[in-house]
mmCIF file with all atom_site columns, C-alpha atoms and ligand atoms in Angstrom:
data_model
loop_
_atom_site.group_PDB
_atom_site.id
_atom_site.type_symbol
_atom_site.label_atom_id
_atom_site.label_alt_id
_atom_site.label_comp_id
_atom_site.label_asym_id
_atom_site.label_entity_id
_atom_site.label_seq_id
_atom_site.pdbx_PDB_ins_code
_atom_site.Cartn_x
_atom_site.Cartn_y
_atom_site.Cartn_z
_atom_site.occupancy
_atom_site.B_iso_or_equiv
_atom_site.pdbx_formal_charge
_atom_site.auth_seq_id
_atom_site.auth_comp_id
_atom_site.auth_asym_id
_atom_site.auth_atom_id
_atom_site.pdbx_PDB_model_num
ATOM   1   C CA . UNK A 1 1   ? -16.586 87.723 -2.964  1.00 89.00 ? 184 UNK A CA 1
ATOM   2   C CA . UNK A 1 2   ? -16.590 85.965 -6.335  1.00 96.00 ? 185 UNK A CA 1
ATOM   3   C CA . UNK A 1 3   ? -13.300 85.013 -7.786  1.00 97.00 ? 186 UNK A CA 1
ATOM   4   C CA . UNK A 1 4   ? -12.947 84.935 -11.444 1.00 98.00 ? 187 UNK A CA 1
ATOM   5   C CA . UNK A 1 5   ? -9.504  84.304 -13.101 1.00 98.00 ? 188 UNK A CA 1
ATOM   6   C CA . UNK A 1 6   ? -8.905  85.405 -16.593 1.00 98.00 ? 189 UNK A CA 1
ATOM   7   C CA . UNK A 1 7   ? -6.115  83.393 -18.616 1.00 99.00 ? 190 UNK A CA 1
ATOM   8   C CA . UNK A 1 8   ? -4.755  84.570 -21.729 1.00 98.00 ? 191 UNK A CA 1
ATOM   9   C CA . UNK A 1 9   ? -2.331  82.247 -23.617 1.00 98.00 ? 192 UNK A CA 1
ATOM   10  C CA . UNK A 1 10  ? 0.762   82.934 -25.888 1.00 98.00 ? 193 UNK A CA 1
ATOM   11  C CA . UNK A 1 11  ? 1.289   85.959 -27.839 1.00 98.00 ? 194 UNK A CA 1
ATOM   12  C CA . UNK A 1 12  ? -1.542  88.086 -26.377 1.00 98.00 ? 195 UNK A CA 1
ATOM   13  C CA . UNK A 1 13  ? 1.243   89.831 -23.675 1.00 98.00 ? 196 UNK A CA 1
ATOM   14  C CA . UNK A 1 14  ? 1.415   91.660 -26.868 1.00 97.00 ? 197 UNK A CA 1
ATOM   15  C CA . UNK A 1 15  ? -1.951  92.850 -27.319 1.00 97.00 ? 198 UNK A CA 1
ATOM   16  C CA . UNK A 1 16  ? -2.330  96.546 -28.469 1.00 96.00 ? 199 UNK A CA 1
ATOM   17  C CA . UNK A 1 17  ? 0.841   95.839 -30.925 1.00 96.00 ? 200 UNK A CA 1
ATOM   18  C CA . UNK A 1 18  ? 0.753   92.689 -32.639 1.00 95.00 ? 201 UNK A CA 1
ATOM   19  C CA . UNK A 1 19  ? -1.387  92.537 -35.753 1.00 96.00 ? 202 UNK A CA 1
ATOM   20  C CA . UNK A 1 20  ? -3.923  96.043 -34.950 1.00 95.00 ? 203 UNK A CA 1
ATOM   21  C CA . UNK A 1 21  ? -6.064  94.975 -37.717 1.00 96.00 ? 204 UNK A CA 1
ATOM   22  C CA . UNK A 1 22  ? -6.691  91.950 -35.569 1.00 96.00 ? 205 UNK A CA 1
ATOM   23  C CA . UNK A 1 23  ? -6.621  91.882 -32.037 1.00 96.00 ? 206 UNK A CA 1
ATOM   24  C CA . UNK A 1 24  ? -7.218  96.122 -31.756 1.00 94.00 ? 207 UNK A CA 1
ATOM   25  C CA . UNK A 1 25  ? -5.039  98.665 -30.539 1.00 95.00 ? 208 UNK A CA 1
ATOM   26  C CA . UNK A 1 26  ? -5.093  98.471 -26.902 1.00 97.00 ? 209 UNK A CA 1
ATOM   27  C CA . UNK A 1 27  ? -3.574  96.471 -24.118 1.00 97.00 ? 210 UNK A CA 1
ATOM   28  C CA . UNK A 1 28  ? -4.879  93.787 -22.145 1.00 98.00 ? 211 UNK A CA 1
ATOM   29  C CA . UNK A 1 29  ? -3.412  96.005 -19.012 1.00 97.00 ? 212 UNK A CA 1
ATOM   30  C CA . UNK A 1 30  ? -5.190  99.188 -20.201 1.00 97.00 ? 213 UNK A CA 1
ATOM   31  C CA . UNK A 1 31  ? -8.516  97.033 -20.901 1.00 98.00 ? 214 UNK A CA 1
ATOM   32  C CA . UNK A 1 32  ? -8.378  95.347 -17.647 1.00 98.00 ? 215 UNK A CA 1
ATOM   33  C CA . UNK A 1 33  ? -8.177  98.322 -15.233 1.00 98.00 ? 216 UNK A CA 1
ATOM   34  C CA . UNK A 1 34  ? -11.447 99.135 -17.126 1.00 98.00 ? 217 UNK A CA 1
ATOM   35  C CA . UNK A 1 35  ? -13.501 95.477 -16.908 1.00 98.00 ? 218 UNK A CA 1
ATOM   36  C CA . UNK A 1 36  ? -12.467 95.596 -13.348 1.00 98.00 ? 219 UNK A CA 1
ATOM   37  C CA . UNK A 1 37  ? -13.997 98.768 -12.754 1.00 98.00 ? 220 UNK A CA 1
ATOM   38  C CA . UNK A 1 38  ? -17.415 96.949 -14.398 1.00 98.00 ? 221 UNK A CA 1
ATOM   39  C CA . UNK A 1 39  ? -17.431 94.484 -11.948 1.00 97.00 ? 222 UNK A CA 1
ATOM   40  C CA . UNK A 1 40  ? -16.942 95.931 -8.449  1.00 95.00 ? 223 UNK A CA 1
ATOM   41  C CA . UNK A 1 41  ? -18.425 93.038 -7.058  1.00 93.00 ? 224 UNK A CA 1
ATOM   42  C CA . UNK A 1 42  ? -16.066 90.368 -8.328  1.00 97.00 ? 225 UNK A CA 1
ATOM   43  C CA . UNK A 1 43  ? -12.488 89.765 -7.465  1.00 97.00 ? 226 UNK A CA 1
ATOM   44  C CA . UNK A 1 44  ? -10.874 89.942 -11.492 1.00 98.00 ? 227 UNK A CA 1
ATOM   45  C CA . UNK A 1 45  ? -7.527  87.747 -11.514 1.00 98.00 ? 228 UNK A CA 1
ATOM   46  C CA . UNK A 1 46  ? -5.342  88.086 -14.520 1.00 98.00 ? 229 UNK A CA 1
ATOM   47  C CA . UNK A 1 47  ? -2.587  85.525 -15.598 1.00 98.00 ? 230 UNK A CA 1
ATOM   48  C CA . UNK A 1 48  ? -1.027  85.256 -19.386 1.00 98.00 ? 231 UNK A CA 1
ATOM   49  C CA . UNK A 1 49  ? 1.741   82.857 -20.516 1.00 98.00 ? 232 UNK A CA 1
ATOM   50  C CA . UNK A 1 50  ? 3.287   82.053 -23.485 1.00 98.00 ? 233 UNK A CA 1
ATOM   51  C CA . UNK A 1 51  ? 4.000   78.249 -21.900 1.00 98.00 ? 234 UNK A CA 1
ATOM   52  C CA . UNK A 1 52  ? 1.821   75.429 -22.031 1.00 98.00 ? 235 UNK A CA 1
ATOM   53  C CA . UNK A 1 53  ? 2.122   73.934 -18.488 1.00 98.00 ? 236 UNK A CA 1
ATOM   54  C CA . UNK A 1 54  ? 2.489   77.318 -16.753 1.00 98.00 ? 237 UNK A CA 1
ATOM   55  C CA . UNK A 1 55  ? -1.631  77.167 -18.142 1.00 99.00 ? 238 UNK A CA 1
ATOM   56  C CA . UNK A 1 56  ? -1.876  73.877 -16.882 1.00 99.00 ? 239 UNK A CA 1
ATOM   57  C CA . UNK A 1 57  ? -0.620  74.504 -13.796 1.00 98.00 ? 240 UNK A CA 1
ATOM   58  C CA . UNK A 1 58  ? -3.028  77.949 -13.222 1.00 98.00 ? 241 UNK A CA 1
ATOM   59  C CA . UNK A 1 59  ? -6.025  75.583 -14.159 1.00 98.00 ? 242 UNK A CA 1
ATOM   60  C CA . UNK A 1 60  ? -4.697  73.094 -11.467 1.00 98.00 ? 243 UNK A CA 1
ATOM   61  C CA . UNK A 1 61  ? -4.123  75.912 -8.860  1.00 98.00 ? 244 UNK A CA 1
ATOM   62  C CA . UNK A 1 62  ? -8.035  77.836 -9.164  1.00 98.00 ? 245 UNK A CA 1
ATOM   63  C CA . UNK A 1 63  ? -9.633  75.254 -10.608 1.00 98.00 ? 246 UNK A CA 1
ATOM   64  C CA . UNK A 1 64  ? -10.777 73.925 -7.216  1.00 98.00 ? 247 UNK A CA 1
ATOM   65  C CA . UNK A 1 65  ? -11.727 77.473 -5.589  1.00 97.00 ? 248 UNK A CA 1
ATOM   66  C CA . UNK A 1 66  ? -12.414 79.524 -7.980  1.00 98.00 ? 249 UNK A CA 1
ATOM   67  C CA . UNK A 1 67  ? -16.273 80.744 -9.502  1.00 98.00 ? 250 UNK A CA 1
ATOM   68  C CA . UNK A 1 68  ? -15.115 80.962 -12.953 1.00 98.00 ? 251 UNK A CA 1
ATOM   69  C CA . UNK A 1 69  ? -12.262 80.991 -15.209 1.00 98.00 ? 252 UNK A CA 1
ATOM   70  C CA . UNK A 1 70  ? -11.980 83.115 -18.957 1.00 99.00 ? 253 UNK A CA 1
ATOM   71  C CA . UNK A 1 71  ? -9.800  81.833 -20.829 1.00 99.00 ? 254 UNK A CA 1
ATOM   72  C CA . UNK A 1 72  ? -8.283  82.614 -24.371 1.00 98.00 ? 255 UNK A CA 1
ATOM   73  C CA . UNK A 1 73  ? -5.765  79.738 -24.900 1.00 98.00 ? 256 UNK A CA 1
ATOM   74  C CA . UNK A 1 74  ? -4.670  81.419 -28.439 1.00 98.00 ? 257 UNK A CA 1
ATOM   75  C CA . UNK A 1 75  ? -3.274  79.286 -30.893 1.00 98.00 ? 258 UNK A CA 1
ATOM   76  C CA . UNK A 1 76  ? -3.314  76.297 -27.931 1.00 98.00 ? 259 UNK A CA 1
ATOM   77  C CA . UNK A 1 77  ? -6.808  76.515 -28.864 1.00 98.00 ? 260 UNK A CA 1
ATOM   78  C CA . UNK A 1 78  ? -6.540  74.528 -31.836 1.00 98.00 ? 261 UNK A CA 1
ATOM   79  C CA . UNK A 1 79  ? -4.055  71.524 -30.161 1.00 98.00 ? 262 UNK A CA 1
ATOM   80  C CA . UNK A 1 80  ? -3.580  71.571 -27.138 1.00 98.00 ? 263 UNK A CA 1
ATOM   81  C CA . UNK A 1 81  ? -5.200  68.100 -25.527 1.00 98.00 ? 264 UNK A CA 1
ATOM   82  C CA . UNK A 1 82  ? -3.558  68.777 -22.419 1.00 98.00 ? 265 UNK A CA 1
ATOM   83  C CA . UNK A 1 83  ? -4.865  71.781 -21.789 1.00 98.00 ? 266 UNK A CA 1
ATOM   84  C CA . UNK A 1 84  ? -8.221  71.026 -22.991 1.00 98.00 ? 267 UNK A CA 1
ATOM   85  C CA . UNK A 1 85  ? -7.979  67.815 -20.289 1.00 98.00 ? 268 UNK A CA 1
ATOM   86  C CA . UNK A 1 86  ? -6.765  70.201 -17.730 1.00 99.00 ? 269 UNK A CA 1
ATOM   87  C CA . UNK A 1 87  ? -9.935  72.205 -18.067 1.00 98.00 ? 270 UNK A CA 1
ATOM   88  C CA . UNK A 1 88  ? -12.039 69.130 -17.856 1.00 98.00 ? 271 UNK A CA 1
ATOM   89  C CA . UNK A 1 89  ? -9.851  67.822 -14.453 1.00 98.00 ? 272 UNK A CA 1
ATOM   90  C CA . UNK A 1 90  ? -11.438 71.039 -12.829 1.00 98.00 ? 273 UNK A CA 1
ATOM   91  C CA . UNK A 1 91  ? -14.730 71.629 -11.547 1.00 98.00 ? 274 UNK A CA 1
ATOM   92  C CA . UNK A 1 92  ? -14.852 75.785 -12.210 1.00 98.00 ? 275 UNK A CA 1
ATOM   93  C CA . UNK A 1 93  ? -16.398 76.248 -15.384 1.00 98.00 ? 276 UNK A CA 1
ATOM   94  C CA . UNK A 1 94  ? -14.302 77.640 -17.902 1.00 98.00 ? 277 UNK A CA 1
ATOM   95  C CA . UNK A 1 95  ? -15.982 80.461 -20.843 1.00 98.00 ? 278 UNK A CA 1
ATOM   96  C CA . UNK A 1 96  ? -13.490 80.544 -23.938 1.00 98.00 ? 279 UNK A CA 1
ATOM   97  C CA . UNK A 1 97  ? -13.143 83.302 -25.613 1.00 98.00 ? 280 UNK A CA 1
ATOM   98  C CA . UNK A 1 98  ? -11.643 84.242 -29.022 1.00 98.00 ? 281 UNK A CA 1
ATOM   99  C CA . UNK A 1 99  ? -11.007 88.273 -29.837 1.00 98.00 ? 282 UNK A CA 1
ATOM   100 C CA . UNK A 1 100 ? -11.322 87.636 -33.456 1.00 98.00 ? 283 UNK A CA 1
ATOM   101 C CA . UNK A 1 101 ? -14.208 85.495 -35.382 1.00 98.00 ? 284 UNK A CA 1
ATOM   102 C CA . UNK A 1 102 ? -11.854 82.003 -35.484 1.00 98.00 ? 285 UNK A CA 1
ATOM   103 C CA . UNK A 1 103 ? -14.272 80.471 -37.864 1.00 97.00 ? 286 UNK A CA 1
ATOM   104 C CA . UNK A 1 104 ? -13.754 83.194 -40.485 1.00 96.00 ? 287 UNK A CA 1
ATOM   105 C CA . UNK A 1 105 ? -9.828  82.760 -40.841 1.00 97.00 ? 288 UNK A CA 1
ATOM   106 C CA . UNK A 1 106 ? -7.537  79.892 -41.541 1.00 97.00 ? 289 UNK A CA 1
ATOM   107 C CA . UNK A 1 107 ? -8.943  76.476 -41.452 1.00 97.00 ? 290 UNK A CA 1
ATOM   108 C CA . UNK A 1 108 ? -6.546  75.651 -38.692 1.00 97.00 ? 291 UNK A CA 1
ATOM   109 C CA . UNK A 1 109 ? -8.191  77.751 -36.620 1.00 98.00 ? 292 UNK A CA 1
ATOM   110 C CA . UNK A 1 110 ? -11.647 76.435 -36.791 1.00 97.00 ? 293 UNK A CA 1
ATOM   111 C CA . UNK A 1 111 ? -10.619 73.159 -35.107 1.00 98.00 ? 294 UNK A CA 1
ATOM   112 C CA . UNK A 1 112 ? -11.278 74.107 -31.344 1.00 98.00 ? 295 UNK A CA 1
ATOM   113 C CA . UNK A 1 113 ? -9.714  71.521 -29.176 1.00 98.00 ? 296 UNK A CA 1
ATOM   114 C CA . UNK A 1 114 ? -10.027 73.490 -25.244 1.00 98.00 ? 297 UNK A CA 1
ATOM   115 C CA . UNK A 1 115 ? -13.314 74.533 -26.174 1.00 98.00 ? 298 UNK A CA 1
ATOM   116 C CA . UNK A 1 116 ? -14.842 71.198 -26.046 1.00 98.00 ? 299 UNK A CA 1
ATOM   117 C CA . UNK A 1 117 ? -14.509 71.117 -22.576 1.00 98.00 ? 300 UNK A CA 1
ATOM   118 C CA . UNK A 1 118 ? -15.381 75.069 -22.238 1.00 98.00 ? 301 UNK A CA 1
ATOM   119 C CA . UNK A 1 119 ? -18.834 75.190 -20.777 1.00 98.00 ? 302 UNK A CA 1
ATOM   120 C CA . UNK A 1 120 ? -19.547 78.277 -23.600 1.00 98.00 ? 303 UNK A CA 1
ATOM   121 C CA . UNK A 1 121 ? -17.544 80.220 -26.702 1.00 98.00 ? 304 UNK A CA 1
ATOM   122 C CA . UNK A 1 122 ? -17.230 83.420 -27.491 1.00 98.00 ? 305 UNK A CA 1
ATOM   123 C CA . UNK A 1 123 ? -15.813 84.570 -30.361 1.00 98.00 ? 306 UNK A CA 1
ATOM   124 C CA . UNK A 1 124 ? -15.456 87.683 -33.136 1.00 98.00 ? 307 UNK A CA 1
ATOM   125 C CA . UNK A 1 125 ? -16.540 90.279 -30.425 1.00 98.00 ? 308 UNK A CA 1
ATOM   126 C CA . UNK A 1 126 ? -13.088 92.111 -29.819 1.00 97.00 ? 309 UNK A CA 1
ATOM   127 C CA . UNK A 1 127 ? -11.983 92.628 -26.219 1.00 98.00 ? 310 UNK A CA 1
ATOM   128 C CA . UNK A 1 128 ? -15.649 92.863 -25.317 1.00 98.00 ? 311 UNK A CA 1
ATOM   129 C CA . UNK A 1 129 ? -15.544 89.122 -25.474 1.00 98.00 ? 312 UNK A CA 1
ATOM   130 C CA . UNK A 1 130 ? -14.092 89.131 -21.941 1.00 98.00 ? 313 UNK A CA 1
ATOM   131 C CA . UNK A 1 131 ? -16.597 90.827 -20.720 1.00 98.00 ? 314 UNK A CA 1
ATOM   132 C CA . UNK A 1 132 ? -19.721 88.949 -21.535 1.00 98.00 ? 315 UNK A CA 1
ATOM   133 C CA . UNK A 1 133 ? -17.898 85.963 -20.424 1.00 98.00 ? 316 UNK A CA 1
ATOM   134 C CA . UNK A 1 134 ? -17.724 87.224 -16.983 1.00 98.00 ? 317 UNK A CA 1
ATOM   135 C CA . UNK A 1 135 ? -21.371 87.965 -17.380 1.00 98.00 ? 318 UNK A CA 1
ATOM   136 C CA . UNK A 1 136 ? -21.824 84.480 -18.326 1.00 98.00 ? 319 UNK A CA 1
ATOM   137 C CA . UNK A 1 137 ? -20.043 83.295 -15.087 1.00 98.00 ? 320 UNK A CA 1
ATOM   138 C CA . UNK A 1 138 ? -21.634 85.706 -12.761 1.00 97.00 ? 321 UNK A CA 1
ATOM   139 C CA . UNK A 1 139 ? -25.072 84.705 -13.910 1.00 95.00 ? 322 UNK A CA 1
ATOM   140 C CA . UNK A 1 140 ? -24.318 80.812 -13.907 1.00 90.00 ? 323 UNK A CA 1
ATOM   141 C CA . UNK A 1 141 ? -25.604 78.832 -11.098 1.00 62.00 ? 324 UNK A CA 1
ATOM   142 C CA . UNK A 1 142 ? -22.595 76.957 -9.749  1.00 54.00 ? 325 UNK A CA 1
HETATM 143 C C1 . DQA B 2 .   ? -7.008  84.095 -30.779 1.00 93.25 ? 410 DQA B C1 1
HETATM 144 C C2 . DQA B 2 .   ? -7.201  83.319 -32.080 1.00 93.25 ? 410 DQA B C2 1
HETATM 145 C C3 . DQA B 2 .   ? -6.109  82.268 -32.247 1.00 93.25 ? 410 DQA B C3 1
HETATM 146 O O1 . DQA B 2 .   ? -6.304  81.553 -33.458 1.00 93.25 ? 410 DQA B O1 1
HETATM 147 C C4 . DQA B 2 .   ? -4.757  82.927 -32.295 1.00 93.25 ? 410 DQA B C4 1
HETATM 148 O O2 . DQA B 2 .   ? -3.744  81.950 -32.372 1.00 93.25 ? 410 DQA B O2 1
HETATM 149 C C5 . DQA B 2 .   ? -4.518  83.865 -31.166 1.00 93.25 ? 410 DQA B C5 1
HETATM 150 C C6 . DQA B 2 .   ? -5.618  84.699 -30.688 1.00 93.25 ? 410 DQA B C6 1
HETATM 151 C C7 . DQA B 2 .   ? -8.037  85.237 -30.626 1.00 93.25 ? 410 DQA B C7 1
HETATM 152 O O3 . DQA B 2 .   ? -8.171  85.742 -29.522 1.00 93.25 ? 410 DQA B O3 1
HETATM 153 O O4 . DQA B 2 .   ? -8.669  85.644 -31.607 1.00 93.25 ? 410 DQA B O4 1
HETATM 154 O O5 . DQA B 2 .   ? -3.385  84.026 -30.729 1.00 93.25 ? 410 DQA B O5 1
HETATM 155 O O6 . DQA B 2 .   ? -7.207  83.205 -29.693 1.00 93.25 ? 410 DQA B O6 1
#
């Protein structure tokens, strides 16, 4: 079976609440039972923290095993070099995904540290995002 971990970073345990206008209305819990049920085939893992090496150490742990990892490092995203290194210490390739369009808000936002070592981006899509990122994965020859 293919194993495909999903990381979220800080803030997004509160998905569905913080800023609706945003991020959406719904959970990550609520939209999860549903992309699992899209993907019968694949073993769905889900992990968020709001701590940087908690990240680092989830990288470290399925990094090695693992088919694929999607992961939305939220504001780590813009400057986090460890976990951008931790993603390039690992052989599973890692999709990074954005709910909202990151180059269309602050400027902070459009400096994308973890991406660079992200094997593709998505971003501005909603919680669809995570979606087409484990479509990316699935089809990916690895
Ligand atoms: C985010 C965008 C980040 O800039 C922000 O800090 C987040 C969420 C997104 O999914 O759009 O927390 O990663």
């Amino acid at each position: 079976m293919i194993q495909i971990q999903i990381i979220n970073g800080p803030n997004l345990n509160l998905l569905g609440i913080r800023e609706p206008d945003i991020y959406g209305d719904e959970s990550f819990e609520e939209y999860f039972r549903k992309l699992q049920k899209q993907f019968p085939g694949v073993v769905l893992h889900y992990f968020q923290s709001n701590h940087e090496g908690d990240i680092i150490d989830k990288l470290h742990e399925i990094g090695f095993s693992y088919h694929g990892i999607v992961m939305n490092p939220a504001a780590y995203s813009h400057y986090s070099y460890a976990i951008s290194d931790a993603v390039k210490a690992i052989p599973t390739p890692v999709v990074e995904v954005h709910i909202s369009d990151v180059m269309g808000r602050e400027d902070f936002r459009k400096n994308l540290v973890t991406a660079q070592n992200c094997v593709k981006i998505i971003s501005g899509k909603g919680l669809d995002a995570y979606r087409m990122a484990v479509e990316e994965l699935i089809n990916r020859k690895n």
